[in-house]
N, CA, C and O atoms as a DFTB+ gen file, in Angstrom:
548 C
 N C O
     1  1       0.287      18.084      -8.626
     2  2      -0.859      17.475      -9.344
     3  2      -1.947      18.503      -9.133
     4  3      -2.177      19.142      -8.107
     5  1      -2.579      18.545     -10.306
     6  2      -3.868      19.279     -10.453
     7  2      -5.124      18.735      -9.820
     8  3      -5.124      17.531      -9.560
     9  1      -6.224      19.468      -9.527
    10  2      -7.501      18.865      -8.958
    11  2      -8.235      18.273     -10.039
    12  3      -9.115      17.465      -9.746
    13  1      -7.987      18.580     -11.384
    14  2      -8.710      18.040     -12.400
    15  2      -8.058      16.623     -12.903
    16  3      -8.525      16.054     -13.889
    17  1      -7.077      16.147     -12.251
    18  2      -6.429      14.861     -12.509
    19  2      -7.475      13.705     -12.126
    20  3      -8.157      13.719     -11.101
    21  1      -7.496      12.701     -13.109
    22  2      -8.257      11.606     -12.922
    23  2      -7.833      10.839     -11.597
    24  3      -6.668      10.459     -11.484
    25  1      -8.787      10.599     -10.565
    26  2      -8.325       9.993      -9.285
    27  2      -7.701       8.626      -9.657
    28  3      -6.639       8.316      -9.117
    29  1      -8.216       7.890     -10.434
    30  2      -7.571       6.472     -10.640
    31  2      -6.164       6.757     -11.189
    32  3      -5.256       6.110     -10.668
    33  1      -5.875       7.541     -12.067
    34  2      -4.549       7.924     -12.540
    35  2      -3.580       8.321     -11.438
    36  3      -2.388       8.021     -11.500
    37  1      -4.102       8.986     -10.449
    38  2      -3.221       9.517      -9.331
    39  2      -2.896       8.234      -8.590
    40  3      -1.714       7.978      -8.361
    41  1      -3.881       7.387      -8.189
    42  2      -3.621       6.243      -7.436
    43  2      -2.908       5.265      -8.049
    44  3      -2.113       4.672      -7.319
    45  1      -2.975       4.897      -9.302
    46  2      -2.102       4.077     -10.076
    47  2      -0.914       4.536     -10.045
    48  3      -0.020       3.717      -9.835
    49  1      -0.579       5.859     -10.229
    50  2       0.882       6.494     -10.269
    51  2       1.442       6.400      -9.062
    52  3       2.639       6.121      -8.994
    53  1       0.706       6.606      -7.931
    54  2       1.321       6.085      -6.575
    55  2       1.577       4.830      -6.154
    56  3       2.478       4.612      -5.344
    57  1       0.759       3.801      -6.694
    58  2       1.042       2.568      -6.480
    59  2       2.368       2.085      -7.313
    60  3       3.178       1.338      -6.766
    61  1       2.559       2.543      -8.667
    62  2       3.668       2.479      -9.332
    63  2       4.876       2.907      -8.820
    64  3       5.913       2.277      -9.025
    65  1       4.830       3.995      -8.125
    66  2       5.902       4.747      -7.587
    67  2       6.328       3.918      -6.294
    68  3       7.516       3.816      -5.988
    69  1       5.386       3.375      -5.604
    70  2       5.782       2.461      -4.383
    71  2       6.400       1.135      -4.915
    72  3       7.350       0.608      -4.335
    73  1       5.894       0.668      -5.917
    74  2       6.323      -0.572      -6.535
    75  2       7.651      -0.466      -7.009
    76  3       8.375      -1.462      -6.995
    77  1       8.085       0.705      -7.458
    78  2       9.479       0.913      -8.021
    79  2      10.453       1.226      -6.962
    80  3      11.599       1.562      -7.262
    81  1      10.061       1.136      -5.739
    82  2      10.813       1.525      -4.562
    83  2      10.948       2.936      -4.095
    84  3      11.880       3.351      -3.407
    85  1       9.923       3.645      -4.535
    86  2       9.939       5.145      -4.217
    87  2      10.028       5.309      -2.783
    88  3       9.422       4.542      -2.034
    89  1      10.798       6.332      -2.319
    90  2      11.112       6.636      -0.916
    91  2      10.217       7.845      -0.643
    92  3       9.374       8.191      -1.470
    93  1      10.384       8.438       0.427
    94  2       9.502       9.629       0.833
    95  2       9.453      10.771      -0.086
    96  3       8.388      11.362      -0.269
    97  1      10.598      11.140      -0.709
    98  2      10.582      12.270      -1.668
    99  2       9.820      11.894      -2.985
   100  3       9.318      12.793      -3.659
   101  1       9.723      10.586      -3.363
   102  2       9.046      10.175      -4.440
   103  2       7.540      10.066      -4.250
   104  3       6.809      10.358      -5.196
   105  1       7.023       9.661      -3.079
   106  2       5.675       9.513      -2.736
   107  2       5.116      10.674      -2.274
   108  3       3.899      10.781      -2.422
   109  1       5.801      11.702      -1.673
   110  2       5.156      12.852      -0.845
   111  2       4.255      13.566      -2.001
   112  3       3.079      13.763      -1.695
   113  1       4.679      13.971      -3.287
   114  2       3.828      14.563      -3.986
   115  2       2.374      14.097      -4.282
   116  3       1.531      14.891      -4.700
   117  1       2.131      12.904      -4.072
   118  2       0.776      12.240      -4.314
   119  2      -0.108      12.430      -3.203
   120  3      -1.313      12.241      -3.366
   121  1       0.399      12.818      -1.979
   122  2      -0.306      12.930      -0.673
   123  2      -0.538      14.284      -0.153
   124  3       0.225      15.221      -0.388
   125  1      -1.711      14.381       0.630
   126  2      -2.077      15.696       1.313
   127  2      -1.337      15.847       2.472
   128  3      -0.922      14.851       3.065
   129  1      -1.106      17.043       2.894
   130  2      -0.408      17.354       4.156
   131  2      -1.140      16.540       5.385
   132  3      -0.500      16.168       6.369
   133  1      -2.457      16.318       5.235
   134  2      -3.084      15.782       6.490
   135  2      -3.398      14.276       6.042
   136  3      -4.440      13.738       6.416
   137  1      -2.607      13.708       5.352
   138  2      -2.858      12.158       4.867
   139  2      -2.729      11.468       5.905
   140  3      -1.919      11.718       6.798
   141  1      -3.653      10.364       5.887
   142  2      -3.728       9.153       7.035
   143  2      -3.772       7.809       6.203
   144  3      -4.479       7.631       5.211
   145  1      -2.949       6.941       6.736
   146  2      -2.933       5.564       6.378
   147  2      -3.499       4.634       7.433
   148  3      -2.932       4.521       8.519
   149  1      -4.499       4.031       7.168
   150  2      -5.075       3.019       8.087
   151  2      -4.893       1.628       7.615
   152  3      -5.377       1.211       6.563
   153  1      -4.157       0.908       8.453
   154  2      -3.908      -0.552       8.117
   155  2      -4.684      -1.318       9.048
   156  3      -4.467      -1.282      10.259
   157  1      -5.629      -2.045       8.489
   158  2      -6.579      -2.885       9.255
   159  2      -5.763      -4.112       9.696
   160  3      -4.832      -4.457       8.968
   161  1      -6.055      -4.889      10.958
   162  2      -5.303      -5.906      11.428
   163  2      -5.314      -6.955      10.385
   164  3      -6.240      -7.231       9.623
   165  1      -4.072      -7.528      10.472
   166  2      -3.489      -8.646       9.548
   167  2      -2.491      -9.499      10.204
   168  3      -2.200      -9.262      11.376
   169  1      -1.924     -10.489       9.558
   170  2      -0.936     -11.359      10.186
   171  2       0.217     -10.645      10.576
   172  3       0.874     -11.278      11.402
   173  1       0.693      -9.548      10.270
   174  2       1.884      -8.966      10.545
   175  2       1.564      -7.733      11.593
   176  3       2.487      -7.087      12.088
   177  1       0.360      -7.496      11.851
   178  2       0.079      -6.292      12.593
   179  2      -1.379      -6.663      13.315
   180  3      -2.439      -6.308      12.800
   181  1      -1.329      -7.269      14.321
   182  2      -2.512      -7.902      15.104
   183  2      -3.490      -6.897      15.386
   184  3      -4.682      -7.203      15.373
   185  1      -3.123      -5.751      15.635
   186  2      -4.035      -4.658      16.019
   187  2      -4.217      -3.559      14.984
   188  3      -4.954      -2.596      15.195
   189  1      -3.438      -3.747      13.712
   190  2      -3.624      -2.665      12.815
   191  2      -2.705      -1.377      13.183
   192  3      -1.868      -1.376      14.086
   193  1      -2.951      -0.469      12.480
   194  2      -2.286       0.959      12.806
   195  2      -2.832       2.102      11.803
   196  3      -3.186       1.914      10.639
   197  1      -2.824       3.253      12.463
   198  2      -3.038       4.409      11.781
   199  2      -1.752       5.308      11.743
   200  3      -1.090       5.477      12.767
   201  1      -1.405       5.892      10.522
   202  2      -0.165       6.513      10.387
   203  2      -0.415       8.063       9.786
   204  3      -1.289       8.268       8.944
   205  1       0.264       8.905      10.200
   206  2       0.204      10.417       9.599
   207  2       0.983      10.352       8.397
   208  3       1.522       9.328       7.978
   209  1       1.025      11.591       7.807
   210  2       1.932      11.669       6.461
   211  2       3.336      11.540       6.892
   212  3       4.168      11.086       6.107
   213  1       3.672      11.925       8.139
   214  2       5.219      11.914       8.510
   215  2       5.555      10.554       8.651
   216  3       6.518      10.060       8.066
   217  1       4.708       9.842       9.502
   218  2       4.972       8.453       9.751
   219  2       4.892       7.580       8.455
   220  3       5.614       6.589       8.346
   221  1       4.121       7.904       7.590
   222  2       3.976       7.117       6.211
   223  2       5.252       7.273       5.408
   224  3       5.750       6.289       4.859
   225  1       5.824       8.539       5.317
   226  2       6.853       8.889       4.674
   227  2       8.122       8.265       5.294
   228  3       8.967       7.807       4.525
   229  1       8.292       8.219       6.463
   230  2       9.303       7.536       7.239
   231  2       9.289       6.015       6.978
   232  3      10.346       5.425       6.752
   233  1       8.044       5.345       7.008
   234  2       7.903       4.021       6.646
   235  2       8.374       3.780       5.289
   236  3       9.004       2.742       5.088
   237  1       8.152       4.626       4.283
   238  2       8.594       4.361       2.850
   239  2       9.916       4.191       2.781
   240  3      10.405       3.345       2.032
   241  1      10.748       5.089       3.669
   242  2      12.138       5.020       3.394
   243  2      12.611       3.836       4.218
   244  3      13.553       3.220       3.719
   245  1      12.142       3.391       5.391
   246  2      12.274       2.198       6.020
   247  2      12.270       0.985       5.370
   248  3      13.114       0.095       5.483
   249  1      11.104       0.989       4.562
   250  2      10.634      -0.287       3.784
   251  2      11.770      -0.870       2.824
   252  3      11.713      -2.028       2.408
   253  1      12.816       0.017       2.497
   254  2      13.866      -0.459       1.686
   255  2      14.734      -1.410       2.280
   256  3      15.371      -2.161       1.542
   257  1      14.862      -1.493       3.663
   258  2      15.532      -2.428       4.442
   259  2      14.725      -3.643       4.789
   260  3      15.279      -4.532       5.435
   261  1      13.497      -3.769       4.433
   262  2      12.566      -4.741       4.786
   263  2      12.126      -5.628       3.569
   264  3      12.042      -6.848       3.711
   265  1      11.856      -5.043       2.419
   266  2      11.372      -5.605       1.191
   267  2      12.170      -5.157       0.039
   268  3      12.783      -4.090       0.050
   269  1      12.162      -5.980      -0.963
   270  2      12.635      -5.541      -2.292
   271  2      11.859      -6.114      -3.421
   272  3      11.198      -7.134      -3.229
   273  1      11.888      -5.554      -4.550
   274  2      11.163      -6.246      -5.758
   275  2       9.757      -6.298      -5.539
   276  3       9.154      -7.304      -5.912
   277  1       9.083      -5.264      -4.932
   278  2       7.757      -5.166      -4.800
   279  2       6.880      -5.148      -6.118
   280  3       7.224      -4.469      -7.086
   281  1       5.721      -5.929      -6.116
   282  2       5.067      -5.925      -7.229
   283  2       3.514      -6.011      -6.911
   284  3       3.057      -6.864      -6.149
   285  1       2.732      -5.049      -7.564
   286  2       1.341      -5.018      -7.304
   287  2       0.676      -5.289      -8.611
   288  3       0.849      -4.572      -9.596
   289  1      -0.134      -6.404      -8.593
   290  2      -0.913      -6.688      -9.791
   291  2      -2.344      -6.278      -9.430
   292  3      -2.931      -6.865      -8.522
   293  1      -2.872      -5.365     -10.064
   294  2      -4.126      -4.692      -9.992
   295  2      -5.070      -5.674     -10.595
   296  3      -4.964      -5.917     -11.797
   297  1      -5.999      -6.272      -9.863
   298  2      -6.901      -7.252     -10.313
   299  2      -8.396      -6.479     -10.639
   300  3      -9.155      -6.798     -11.554
   301  1      -8.577      -5.585      -9.834
   302  2      -9.736      -4.778     -10.311
   303  2      -9.805      -3.529      -9.745
   304  3      -9.233      -3.450      -8.658
   305  1     -10.357      -2.476     -10.171
   306  2     -10.500      -1.083      -9.660
   307  2     -11.972      -0.530      -9.776
   308  3     -12.763      -0.927     -10.632
   309  1     -12.204       0.248      -9.005
   310  2     -13.660       0.862      -8.934
   311  2     -13.181       2.421      -8.514
   312  3     -12.302       2.732      -7.710
   313  1     -13.963       3.216      -9.243
   314  2     -13.835       4.650      -8.897
   315  2     -15.236       5.260      -8.930
   316  3     -16.057       5.162      -9.842
   317  1     -15.371       5.957      -7.680
   318  2     -16.605       6.652      -7.558
   319  2     -16.298       8.174      -6.945
   320  3     -15.924       8.351      -5.785
   321  1     -16.482       9.078      -7.762
   322  2     -16.053      10.320      -7.447
   323  2     -14.653      10.543      -7.156
   324  3     -13.840      10.386      -8.066
   325  1     -14.238      10.919      -5.903
   326  2     -12.987      10.992      -5.419
   327  2     -12.430       9.705      -4.606
   328  3     -11.397       9.678      -3.937
   329  1     -13.239       8.769      -4.789
   330  2     -12.838       7.507      -4.079
   331  2     -12.509       6.430      -5.045
   332  3     -13.288       6.097      -5.939
   333  1     -11.256       5.848      -4.841
   334  2     -10.812       4.816      -5.633
   335  2     -10.601       3.391      -4.854
   336  3      -9.989       3.392      -3.786
   337  1     -11.027       2.395      -5.306
   338  2     -10.774       1.155      -4.559
   339  2      -9.910       0.127      -5.496
   340  3     -10.299      -0.166      -6.627
   341  1      -8.965      -0.284      -5.053
   342  2      -8.056      -1.227      -5.792
   343  2      -8.035      -2.685      -5.099
   344  3      -7.756      -2.837      -3.910
   345  1      -8.339      -3.665      -5.916
   346  2      -8.004      -5.044      -5.440
   347  2      -6.715      -5.514      -6.269
   348  3      -6.590      -5.531      -7.494
   349  1      -5.763      -5.903      -5.260
   350  2      -4.458      -6.444      -5.778
   351  2      -3.839      -7.558      -5.250
   352  3      -4.185      -8.004      -4.156
   353  1      -2.938      -8.070      -5.928
   354  2      -2.208      -9.244      -5.632
   355  2      -0.958      -8.725      -5.345
   356  3      -0.367      -8.346      -6.357
   357  1      -0.237      -8.551      -4.100
   358  2       0.948      -8.102      -3.792
   359  2       1.990      -9.042      -3.541
   360  3       1.737     -10.125      -3.012
   361  1       3.203      -8.695      -3.897
   362  2       4.464      -9.671      -3.403
   363  2       5.630      -8.823      -3.328
   364  3       5.748      -7.722      -3.865
   365  1       6.535      -9.463      -2.574
   366  2       7.851      -8.823      -2.362
   367  2       8.876      -9.817      -1.936
   368  3       8.487     -10.848      -1.386
   369  1      10.113      -9.617      -2.129
   370  2      11.228     -10.492      -1.387
   371  2      11.658      -9.864      -0.194
   372  3      11.969      -8.675      -0.133
   373  1      11.678     -10.714       0.824
   374  2      12.022     -10.219       2.291
   375  2      13.508     -10.078       2.369
   376  3      14.259     -10.874       1.804
   377  1      13.884      -9.163       3.001
   378  2      15.386      -8.713       3.243
   379  2      15.622      -9.118       4.710
   380  3      16.784      -9.118       5.117
   381  1      14.643      -9.454       5.519
   382  2      14.851      -9.843       7.004
   383  2      13.921     -10.835       7.316
   384  3      12.957     -10.973       6.563
   385  1      14.054     -11.617       8.388
   386  2      13.090     -12.526       8.920
   387  2      11.962     -11.843       9.640
   388  3      12.133     -10.925      10.443
   389  1      10.652     -12.414       9.257
   390  2       9.513     -11.922       9.874
   391  2       8.809     -13.153      10.312
   392  3       9.200     -14.253       9.922
   393  1       7.640     -13.004      11.218
   394  2       6.817     -13.933      11.524
   395  2       6.406     -14.623      10.272
   396  3       6.170     -13.893       9.309
   397  1       6.271     -15.999      10.116
   398  2       5.886     -16.819       9.003
   399  2       6.753     -16.893       7.799
   400  3       6.529     -17.733       6.927
   401  1       7.831     -15.965       7.710
   402  2       8.754     -15.962       6.615
   403  2      10.213     -15.856       6.988
   404  3      10.510     -15.454       8.113
   405  1      11.135     -16.190       6.122
   406  2      12.465     -15.997       6.237
   407  2      13.119     -14.902       5.155
   408  3      12.650     -14.710       4.033
   409  1      14.073     -14.348       5.600
   410  2      14.827     -13.456       4.631
   411  2      15.051     -14.263       3.333
   412  3      15.428     -15.435       3.329
   413  1      14.774     -13.495       2.182
   414  2      15.088     -14.202       0.867
   415  2      13.762     -14.790       0.364
   416  3      13.608     -14.967      -0.844
   417  1      12.819     -15.094       1.228
   418  2      11.467     -15.675       0.685
   419  2      10.626     -14.694       0.063
   420  3      10.809     -13.516       0.369
   421  1       9.684     -15.013      -0.810
   422  2       8.634     -14.221      -1.541
   423  2       7.486     -14.201      -0.551
   424  3       6.966     -15.247      -0.164
   425  1       7.073     -12.927      -0.120
   426  2       5.996     -12.772       0.690
   427  2       4.826     -12.316      -0.351
   428  3       5.022     -11.557      -1.300
   429  1       3.587     -12.903      -0.015
   430  2       2.418     -12.512      -0.806
   431  2       1.250     -12.189      -0.023
   432  3       1.077     -12.635       1.111
   433  1       0.337     -11.314      -0.698
   434  2      -0.884     -10.908       0.101
   435  2      -1.816     -10.572      -0.918
   436  3      -1.464     -10.101      -2.000
   437  1      -3.064     -10.816      -0.585
   438  2      -4.302     -10.202      -1.461
   439  2      -4.633      -9.005      -0.592
   440  3      -4.750      -9.044       0.633
   441  1      -4.778      -7.893      -1.394
   442  2      -4.864      -6.583      -0.700
   443  2      -6.118      -5.798      -1.383
   444  3      -6.287      -5.799      -2.602
   445  1      -6.902      -5.187      -0.547
   446  2      -7.942      -4.047      -0.986
   447  2      -7.443      -2.828      -0.340
   448  3      -7.131      -2.801       0.850
   449  1      -7.364      -1.764      -1.173
   450  2      -7.062      -0.529      -0.643
   451  2      -8.117       0.473      -1.060
   452  3      -8.580       0.447      -2.200
   453  1      -8.493       1.330      -0.181
   454  2      -9.588       2.288      -0.473
   455  2      -8.867       3.657      -0.273
   456  3      -8.362       3.939       0.814
   457  1      -8.826       4.551      -1.405
   458  2      -8.107       5.815      -1.369
   459  2      -9.245       6.867      -1.573
   460  3     -10.183       6.754      -2.363
   461  1      -9.014       7.852      -0.772
   462  2      -9.899       9.090      -0.833
   463  2      -8.991      10.259      -1.342
   464  3      -7.902      10.476      -0.810
   465  1      -9.464      11.005      -2.380
   466  2      -8.715      12.103      -2.965
   467  2      -9.227      13.401      -2.757
   468  3     -10.444      13.588      -2.742
   469  1      -8.381      14.356      -2.588
   470  2      -8.818      15.683      -2.379
   471  2      -8.095      16.794      -3.261
   472  3      -6.961      17.043      -2.850
   473  1      -8.396      17.338      -4.102
   474  2      -7.639      18.354      -4.824
   475  2      -6.473      17.565      -5.635
   476  3      -5.327      18.009      -5.701
   477  1      -6.815      16.545      -6.146
   478  2      -5.904      15.696      -6.992
   479  2      -4.759      14.961      -6.328
   480  3      -3.799      14.499      -6.945
   481  1      -4.954      14.887      -4.917
   482  2      -3.900      14.054      -4.167
   483  2      -4.646      13.188      -3.229
   484  3      -5.852      13.307      -3.013
   485  1      -3.874      12.315      -2.684
   486  2      -4.428      11.157      -1.805
   487  2      -4.600      11.739      -0.447
   488  3      -3.594      12.203       0.089
   489  1      -5.599      11.775       0.105
   490  2      -5.990      12.390       1.463
   491  2      -5.996      11.155       2.481
   492  3      -5.618      11.331       3.640
   493  1      -6.391      10.013       2.071
   494  2      -6.414       8.815       2.992
   495  2      -6.287       7.595       2.184
   496  3      -6.472       7.524       0.969
   497  1      -5.945       6.619       2.997
   498  2      -5.869       5.148       2.300
   499  2      -6.158       4.225       3.348
   500  3      -5.498       4.349       4.379
   501  1      -6.976       3.367       3.289
   502  2      -7.451       2.279       4.120
   503  2      -6.898       1.042       3.408
   504  3      -7.147       0.903       2.210
   505  1      -6.143       0.109       4.082
   506  2      -5.634      -1.184       3.557
   507  2      -6.251      -2.331       4.350
   508  3      -6.405      -2.310       5.571
   509  1      -6.580      -3.310       3.557
   510  2      -7.087      -4.662       4.065
   511  2      -6.364      -5.665       3.368
   512  3      -6.692      -6.104       2.266
   513  1      -5.175      -6.093       4.161
   514  2      -4.205      -7.067       3.647
   515  2      -4.430      -8.473       4.230
   516  3      -4.468      -8.646       5.448
   517  1      -4.588      -9.530       3.299
   518  2      -4.687     -10.948       3.733
   519  2      -3.459     -11.681       3.269
   520  3      -3.362     -11.969       2.076
   521  1      -2.502     -12.009       4.137
   522  2      -1.226     -12.542       3.794
   523  2      -1.324     -14.090       3.569
   524  3      -2.009     -14.768       4.335
   525  1      -0.740     -14.571       2.672
   526  2      -0.637     -16.024       2.438
   527  2       0.599     -16.560       3.338
   528  3       1.781     -16.330       3.083
   529  1       0.156     -17.259       4.354
   530  2       1.246     -17.578       5.363
   531  2       1.817     -18.990       5.221
   532  3       2.830     -19.388       5.797
   533  1       1.007     -19.742       4.339
   534  2       1.457     -21.042       4.007
   535  2       1.895     -21.230       2.568
   536  3       1.237     -20.698       1.673
   537  1       2.977     -21.962       2.293
   538  2       3.737     -22.080       1.047
   539  2       2.680     -22.622      -0.059
   540  3       2.823     -22.279      -1.233
   541  1       1.765     -23.355       0.278
   542  2       0.770     -24.091      -0.783
   543  2      -0.324     -22.926      -1.207
   544  3      -0.958     -23.037      -2.257
   545  1      -0.483     -21.918      -0.409
   546  2      -1.567     -20.958      -0.691
   547  2      -1.164     -20.230      -1.962
   548  3      -1.896     -19.360      -2.434
């Protein structure tokens, strides 16, 4: 990817690649070598986490055994320079039991993600996920 690429296009390309079930080889071209993913605390990660590029790529491959049929509905986007913010409705089908859900159920969350780009690639992502843990939500 070139540095003159529109940041929003890069981020949306990344999101669509993840949505399509992309593994490490598919998402790596979108990310810088020093990429960090910060997941702020939520229902499935009480303390949140920060992952390096290597950990993120490994997680992309592992996710295929956890969820399928991911869908990201982008509700709103904001771009300022090399920063892109997406507000999304996310859903996926669980392939195993997790707290609050059983395998086969559709899991849903409202998510905001803040991406920082450098030279046409994503250097960091901060995610704020609010999971719907009750069926009526």
